[in-house]
């Protein structure tokens, strides 16, 4: 293959930007930013270990308290990882699916455990169960299609993931899929 | 402003250094990682978004990297993974700039007076988005087509053809500039 650039031009290209060395104060700025976010822990030794243990214990206590009051989610999730993309996982169930109270309570425990795991990865943004009652605003569809659809959305989770594949992997692990429900995964487009 | 502390160069491979950093989130290990990879990331950011925005991009890159490192599975080199994060941060910075100023062209970054490099930087800055990224990743940062394919989510063949088109476009731009200058 004949390159369209001469060797001299390729050499100049490779050197492009090399005159811009790292700014002297950038390293300290980055370290400070990480310290503020506890991504660098100042100090060493048993004090750090003790502080980490206390933090972990406090987080666990908050998590357990949250589980007692929230429906699906722990009330205090760890900081959400700063992944660029967000996806909504729409939990679909057959329109005629009926759960008794015991089954529903069991499901809630399962979903909460799964959501807790996603939150622990810093990937959980939101999640709610939706009421079965549906109300519409705007023109009715011809033939009342909406009420005749085979599935309904019973809940949702919003998660952060690097890729669609990662979001699909999360969805596959959701207990909803194990119980025969379908999950529609759609990327949230920033506007 | 305090100077960054003097730290002896750490010869451990990236993976060991990252494990040591994650073990206790230590400053020393982080600074070693920063010094090993920071220059390349900063240079890439400068070429992509310009000097003014490069520092912010690099800082954001390291914050995200520090958060996501526990999930990094070493399916690529650390440099490649970090460059991918920088790439995303650059794209976000460019989108913000486009919203605010209505343009997305990275400014030429060569030093004033360095005529050839300035011409080159101008020519690169005028390339289409995808072609520009492939050219910078391959010809400036030295990534292979396979690595570029993974970073940009494109086929190896696409990376090769984009590089070829990008080089041809740069060559045409340089020839045109030369003719204007000497004609």
PDB file of C-alpha atoms in Angstrom, chain B residues 4-181:
ATOM      1  CA  UNK B   4       4.388  17.340  42.937  1.00  0.00           C
ATOM      2  CA  UNK B   5       6.332  15.139  45.346  1.00  0.00           C
ATOM      3  CA  UNK B   6       9.427  13.413  44.072  1.00  0.00           C
ATOM      4  CA  UNK B   7       8.640   9.729  43.602  1.00  0.00           C
ATOM      5  CA  UNK B   8      11.168   7.206  42.380  1.00  0.00           C
ATOM      6  CA  UNK B   9      10.168   5.729  39.043  1.00  0.00           C
ATOM      7  CA  UNK B  10       8.108   2.609  39.696  1.00  0.00           C
ATOM      8  CA  UNK B  11       9.191  -0.252  37.459  1.00  0.00           C
ATOM      9  CA  UNK B  12       6.249  -2.504  38.251  1.00  0.00           C
ATOM     10  CA  UNK B  13       4.048  -3.425  35.272  1.00  0.00           C
ATOM     11  CA  UNK B  14       0.748  -1.590  34.937  1.00  0.00           C
ATOM     12  CA  UNK B  15      -1.299  -4.441  36.318  1.00  0.00           C
ATOM     13  CA  UNK B  16       0.722  -4.715  39.536  1.00  0.00           C
ATOM     14  CA  UNK B  17       0.695  -0.966  39.966  1.00  0.00           C
ATOM     15  CA  UNK B  18      -3.058  -0.800  39.497  1.00  0.00           C
ATOM     16  CA  UNK B  19      -3.588  -3.633  41.994  1.00  0.00           C
ATOM     17  CA  UNK B  20      -1.396  -1.820  44.500  1.00  0.00           C
ATOM     18  CA  UNK B  21      -3.310   1.425  43.936  1.00  0.00           C
ATOM     19  CA  UNK B  22      -6.690  -0.256  44.332  1.00  0.00           C
ATOM     20  CA  UNK B  23      -5.562  -2.142  47.435  1.00  0.00           C
ATOM     21  CA  UNK B  24      -5.439   1.016  49.510  1.00  0.00           C
ATOM     22  CA  UNK B  25      -6.200   3.777  47.009  1.00  0.00           C
ATOM     23  CA  UNK B  26      -2.676   5.012  47.562  1.00  0.00           C
ATOM     24  CA  UNK B  27      -1.436   8.361  46.313  1.00  0.00           C
ATOM     25  CA  UNK B  28       2.057   7.118  45.521  1.00  0.00           C
ATOM     26  CA  UNK B  29       0.820   4.368  43.217  1.00  0.00           C
ATOM     27  CA  UNK B  30      -1.630   6.714  41.531  1.00  0.00           C
ATOM     28  CA  UNK B  31       1.069   9.300  40.865  1.00  0.00           C
ATOM     29  CA  UNK B  32       3.224   6.594  39.309  1.00  0.00           C
ATOM     30  CA  UNK B  33       0.385   5.618  36.974  1.00  0.00           C
ATOM     31  CA  UNK B  34      -0.275   9.256  36.152  1.00  0.00           C
ATOM     32  CA  UNK B  35       3.358   9.923  35.314  1.00  0.00           C
ATOM     33  CA  UNK B  36       3.561   6.825  33.157  1.00  0.00           C
ATOM     34  CA  UNK B  37       0.491   7.573  31.034  1.00  0.00           C
ATOM     35  CA  UNK B  38      -0.355  11.223  31.645  1.00  0.00           C
ATOM     36  CA  UNK B  39       1.798  12.724  28.906  1.00  0.00           C
ATOM     37  CA  UNK B  40       0.286  10.595  26.134  1.00  0.00           C
ATOM     38  CA  UNK B  41      -3.262  11.252  27.344  1.00  0.00           C
ATOM     39  CA  UNK B  42      -2.633  14.972  27.579  1.00  0.00           C
ATOM     40  CA  UNK B  43      -1.111  15.113  24.106  1.00  0.00           C
ATOM     41  CA  UNK B  44      -4.066  13.247  22.654  1.00  0.00           C
ATOM     42  CA  UNK B  45      -6.477  15.627  24.401  1.00  0.00           C
ATOM     43  CA  UNK B  46      -4.584  18.674  23.153  1.00  0.00           C
ATOM     44  CA  UNK B  47      -4.787  17.427  19.585  1.00  0.00           C
ATOM     45  CA  UNK B  48      -8.452  16.572  19.921  1.00  0.00           C
ATOM     46  CA  UNK B  49      -9.906  19.505  21.866  1.00  0.00           C
ATOM     47  CA  UNK B  50      -7.123  22.100  21.973  1.00  0.00           C
ATOM     48  CA  UNK B  51      -4.891  23.344  24.770  1.00  0.00           C
ATOM     49  CA  UNK B  52      -7.646  25.282  26.543  1.00  0.00           C
ATOM     50  CA  UNK B  53      -9.846  22.273  27.217  1.00  0.00           C
ATOM     51  CA  UNK B  54      -7.179  19.570  27.477  1.00  0.00           C
ATOM     52  CA  UNK B  55      -6.486  19.916  31.209  1.00  0.00           C
ATOM     53  CA  UNK B  56     -10.147  19.537  32.105  1.00  0.00           C
ATOM     54  CA  UNK B  57     -10.454  16.529  29.825  1.00  0.00           C
ATOM     55  CA  UNK B  58      -7.406  14.846  31.344  1.00  0.00           C
ATOM     56  CA  UNK B  59      -8.599  15.488  34.891  1.00  0.00           C
ATOM     57  CA  UNK B  60     -12.007  14.034  34.068  1.00  0.00           C
ATOM     58  CA  UNK B  61     -10.305  11.051  32.419  1.00  0.00           C
ATOM     59  CA  UNK B  62      -8.408  10.185  35.587  1.00  0.00           C
ATOM     60  CA  UNK B  63     -11.466  10.617  37.786  1.00  0.00           C
ATOM     61  CA  UNK B  64     -13.459   8.209  35.638  1.00  0.00           C
ATOM     62  CA  UNK B  65     -10.537   5.828  35.354  1.00  0.00           C
ATOM     63  CA  UNK B  66     -10.051   5.763  39.140  1.00  0.00           C
ATOM     64  CA  UNK B  67     -13.739   4.948  39.558  1.00  0.00           C
ATOM     65  CA  UNK B  68     -13.887   2.304  36.849  1.00  0.00           C
ATOM     66  CA  UNK B  69     -10.526   0.609  37.441  1.00  0.00           C
ATOM     67  CA  UNK B  70     -12.018  -2.125  39.667  1.00  0.00           C
ATOM     68  CA  UNK B  71     -14.145  -3.171  36.678  1.00  0.00           C
ATOM     69  CA  UNK B  72     -11.293  -3.093  34.146  1.00  0.00           C
ATOM     70  CA  UNK B  73     -10.760  -6.699  32.996  1.00  0.00           C
ATOM     71  CA  UNK B  74      -7.447  -6.193  31.186  1.00  0.00           C
ATOM     72  CA  UNK B  75      -8.864  -7.188  27.837  1.00  0.00           C
ATOM     73  CA  UNK B  76      -6.626  -4.456  26.414  1.00  0.00           C
ATOM     74  CA  UNK B  77      -3.597  -2.544  27.595  1.00  0.00           C
ATOM     75  CA  UNK B  78      -4.130   0.032  30.311  1.00  0.00           C
ATOM     76  CA  UNK B  79      -2.972   2.759  27.900  1.00  0.00           C
ATOM     77  CA  UNK B  80      -5.569   1.724  25.360  1.00  0.00           C
ATOM     78  CA  UNK B  81      -8.301   1.667  28.017  1.00  0.00           C
ATOM     79  CA  UNK B  82      -7.298   5.080  29.342  1.00  0.00           C
ATOM     80  CA  UNK B  83      -7.212   6.474  25.818  1.00  0.00           C
ATOM     81  CA  UNK B  84     -10.747   5.215  25.298  1.00  0.00           C
ATOM     82  CA  UNK B  85     -11.885   7.177  28.338  1.00  0.00           C
ATOM     83  CA  UNK B  86     -10.009  10.247  27.110  1.00  0.00           C
ATOM     84  CA  UNK B  87     -11.669   9.847  23.739  1.00  0.00           C
ATOM     85  CA  UNK B  88     -15.117   9.895  25.348  1.00  0.00           C
ATOM     86  CA  UNK B  89     -14.232  12.912  27.486  1.00  0.00           C
ATOM     87  CA  UNK B  90     -12.965  14.712  24.381  1.00  0.00           C
ATOM     88  CA  UNK B  91     -16.168  13.948  22.499  1.00  0.00           C
ATOM     89  CA  UNK B  92     -18.234  15.317  25.367  1.00  0.00           C
ATOM     90  CA  UNK B  93     -16.084  18.446  25.523  1.00  0.00           C
ATOM     91  CA  UNK B  94     -16.518  18.940  21.776  1.00  0.00           C
ATOM     92  CA  UNK B  95     -20.277  18.459  22.048  1.00  0.00           C
ATOM     93  CA  UNK B  96     -20.397  21.073  24.815  1.00  0.00           C
ATOM     94  CA  UNK B  97     -18.314  23.431  22.717  1.00  0.00           C
ATOM     95  CA  UNK B  98     -20.547  22.870  19.728  1.00  0.00           C
ATOM     96  CA  UNK B  99     -23.635  23.672  21.790  1.00  0.00           C
ATOM     97  CA  UNK B 100     -22.039  26.778  23.241  1.00  0.00           C
ATOM     98  CA  UNK B 101     -20.255  28.130  20.194  1.00  0.00           C
ATOM     99  CA  UNK B 102     -21.825  26.304  17.287  1.00  0.00           C
ATOM    100  CA  UNK B 103     -18.597  24.765  16.041  1.00  0.00           C
ATOM    101  CA  UNK B 104     -16.681  21.597  16.649  1.00  0.00           C
ATOM    102  CA  UNK B 105     -13.359  22.068  14.942  1.00  0.00           C
ATOM    103  CA  UNK B 106     -10.431  21.472  17.235  1.00  0.00           C
ATOM    104  CA  UNK B 107      -8.089  24.427  17.007  1.00  0.00           C
ATOM    105  CA  UNK B 108      -4.635  23.949  15.473  1.00  0.00           C
ATOM    106  CA  UNK B 109      -2.197  23.278  18.248  1.00  0.00           C
ATOM    107  CA  UNK B 110       1.302  23.505  16.795  1.00  0.00           C
ATOM    108  CA  UNK B 111       3.574  26.195  18.152  1.00  0.00           C
ATOM    109  CA  UNK B 112       3.508  29.490  16.285  1.00  0.00           C
ATOM    110  CA  UNK B 113       6.391  29.568  13.841  1.00  0.00           C
ATOM    111  CA  UNK B 114       6.493  25.848  13.336  1.00  0.00           C
ATOM    112  CA  UNK B 115       5.083  26.265   9.854  1.00  0.00           C
ATOM    113  CA  UNK B 116       4.886  22.669   8.735  1.00  0.00           C
ATOM    114  CA  UNK B 117       3.423  21.443  11.962  1.00  0.00           C
ATOM    115  CA  UNK B 118       0.893  24.245  11.989  1.00  0.00           C
ATOM    116  CA  UNK B 119      -0.156  23.350   8.447  1.00  0.00           C
ATOM    117  CA  UNK B 120      -0.372  19.739   9.504  1.00  0.00           C
ATOM    118  CA  UNK B 121      -2.417  20.569  12.584  1.00  0.00           C
ATOM    119  CA  UNK B 122      -4.781  22.681  10.482  1.00  0.00           C
ATOM    120  CA  UNK B 123      -5.181  19.904   7.939  1.00  0.00           C
ATOM    121  CA  UNK B 124      -5.888  17.348  10.675  1.00  0.00           C
ATOM    122  CA  UNK B 125      -8.388  19.632  12.384  1.00  0.00           C
ATOM    123  CA  UNK B 126     -10.398  19.845   9.171  1.00  0.00           C
ATOM    124  CA  UNK B 127     -10.781  16.085   8.790  1.00  0.00           C
ATOM    125  CA  UNK B 128     -14.169  14.484   9.424  1.00  0.00           C
ATOM    126  CA  UNK B 129     -14.647  13.306  13.015  1.00  0.00           C
ATOM    127  CA  UNK B 130     -14.059   9.579  12.513  1.00  0.00           C
ATOM    128  CA  UNK B 131     -11.125   9.983  10.175  1.00  0.00           C
ATOM    129  CA  UNK B 132      -9.461  12.451  12.525  1.00  0.00           C
ATOM    130  CA  UNK B 133      -9.717  10.075  15.477  1.00  0.00           C
ATOM    131  CA  UNK B 134      -8.306   7.174  13.482  1.00  0.00           C
ATOM    132  CA  UNK B 135      -5.421   9.293  12.178  1.00  0.00           C
ATOM    133  CA  UNK B 136      -4.514  10.595  15.641  1.00  0.00           C
ATOM    134  CA  UNK B 137      -4.781   7.172  17.255  1.00  0.00           C
ATOM    135  CA  UNK B 138      -2.697   5.469  14.558  1.00  0.00           C
ATOM    136  CA  UNK B 139      -0.157   7.986  13.352  1.00  0.00           C
ATOM    137  CA  UNK B 140       0.302  10.025  16.527  1.00  0.00           C
ATOM    138  CA  UNK B 141      -0.450   7.626  19.368  1.00  0.00           C
ATOM    139  CA  UNK B 142       0.803   4.497  17.621  1.00  0.00           C
ATOM    140  CA  UNK B 143      -2.176   2.217  18.221  1.00  0.00           C
ATOM    141  CA  UNK B 144      -2.707  -0.760  15.927  1.00  0.00           C
ATOM    142  CA  UNK B 145      -5.766  -1.049  13.725  1.00  0.00           C
ATOM    143  CA  UNK B 146      -7.083  -3.808  15.995  1.00  0.00           C
ATOM    144  CA  UNK B 147      -6.762  -1.543  19.038  1.00  0.00           C
ATOM    145  CA  UNK B 148      -8.371   1.333  17.178  1.00  0.00           C
ATOM    146  CA  UNK B 149     -11.204  -0.952  16.112  1.00  0.00           C
ATOM    147  CA  UNK B 150     -11.864  -1.840  19.749  1.00  0.00           C
ATOM    148  CA  UNK B 151     -11.554   1.769  20.924  1.00  0.00           C
ATOM    149  CA  UNK B 152     -13.909   3.205  18.325  1.00  0.00           C
ATOM    150  CA  UNK B 153     -16.177   0.213  17.945  1.00  0.00           C
ATOM    151  CA  UNK B 154     -15.427  -0.193  14.250  1.00  0.00           C
ATOM    152  CA  UNK B 155     -14.105  -3.001  12.040  1.00  0.00           C
ATOM    153  CA  UNK B 156     -10.377  -3.230  11.416  1.00  0.00           C
ATOM    154  CA  UNK B 157     -11.009  -2.771   7.701  1.00  0.00           C
ATOM    155  CA  UNK B 158     -12.956   0.404   8.410  1.00  0.00           C
ATOM    156  CA  UNK B 159     -10.087   1.737  10.511  1.00  0.00           C
ATOM    157  CA  UNK B 160      -7.662   1.022   7.678  1.00  0.00           C
ATOM    158  CA  UNK B 161      -9.792   2.673   5.016  1.00  0.00           C
ATOM    159  CA  UNK B 162     -10.468   5.707   7.221  1.00  0.00           C
ATOM    160  CA  UNK B 163      -6.752   6.089   7.859  1.00  0.00           C
ATOM    161  CA  UNK B 164      -6.041   5.897   4.155  1.00  0.00           C
ATOM    162  CA  UNK B 165      -8.673   8.514   3.372  1.00  0.00           C
ATOM    163  CA  UNK B 166      -7.489  10.734   6.223  1.00  0.00           C
ATOM    164  CA  UNK B 167      -3.875  10.619   5.060  1.00  0.00           C
ATOM    165  CA  UNK B 168      -4.922  11.403   1.506  1.00  0.00           C
ATOM    166  CA  UNK B 169      -6.978  14.364   2.705  1.00  0.00           C
ATOM    167  CA  UNK B 170      -4.098  15.673   4.810  1.00  0.00           C
ATOM    168  CA  UNK B 171      -1.732  15.261   1.893  1.00  0.00           C
ATOM    169  CA  UNK B 172      -4.066  17.193  -0.411  1.00  0.00           C
ATOM    170  CA  UNK B 173      -4.439  19.958   2.169  1.00  0.00           C
ATOM    171  CA  UNK B 174      -0.670  20.223   2.619  1.00  0.00           C
ATOM    172  CA  UNK B 175      -0.062  20.264  -1.143  1.00  0.00           C
ATOM    173  CA  UNK B 176      -2.676  22.972  -1.553  1.00  0.00           C
ATOM    174  CA  UNK B 177      -1.145  25.052   1.232  1.00  0.00           C
ATOM    175  CA  UNK B 178       2.316  24.622  -0.279  1.00  0.00           C
ATOM    176  CA  UNK B 179       1.135  25.710  -3.719  1.00  0.00           C
ATOM    177  CA  UNK B 180      -0.541  28.799  -2.294  1.00  0.00           C
ATOM    178  CA  UNK B 181       2.579  29.666  -0.335  1.00  0.00           C
TER     179      UNK B 181
END
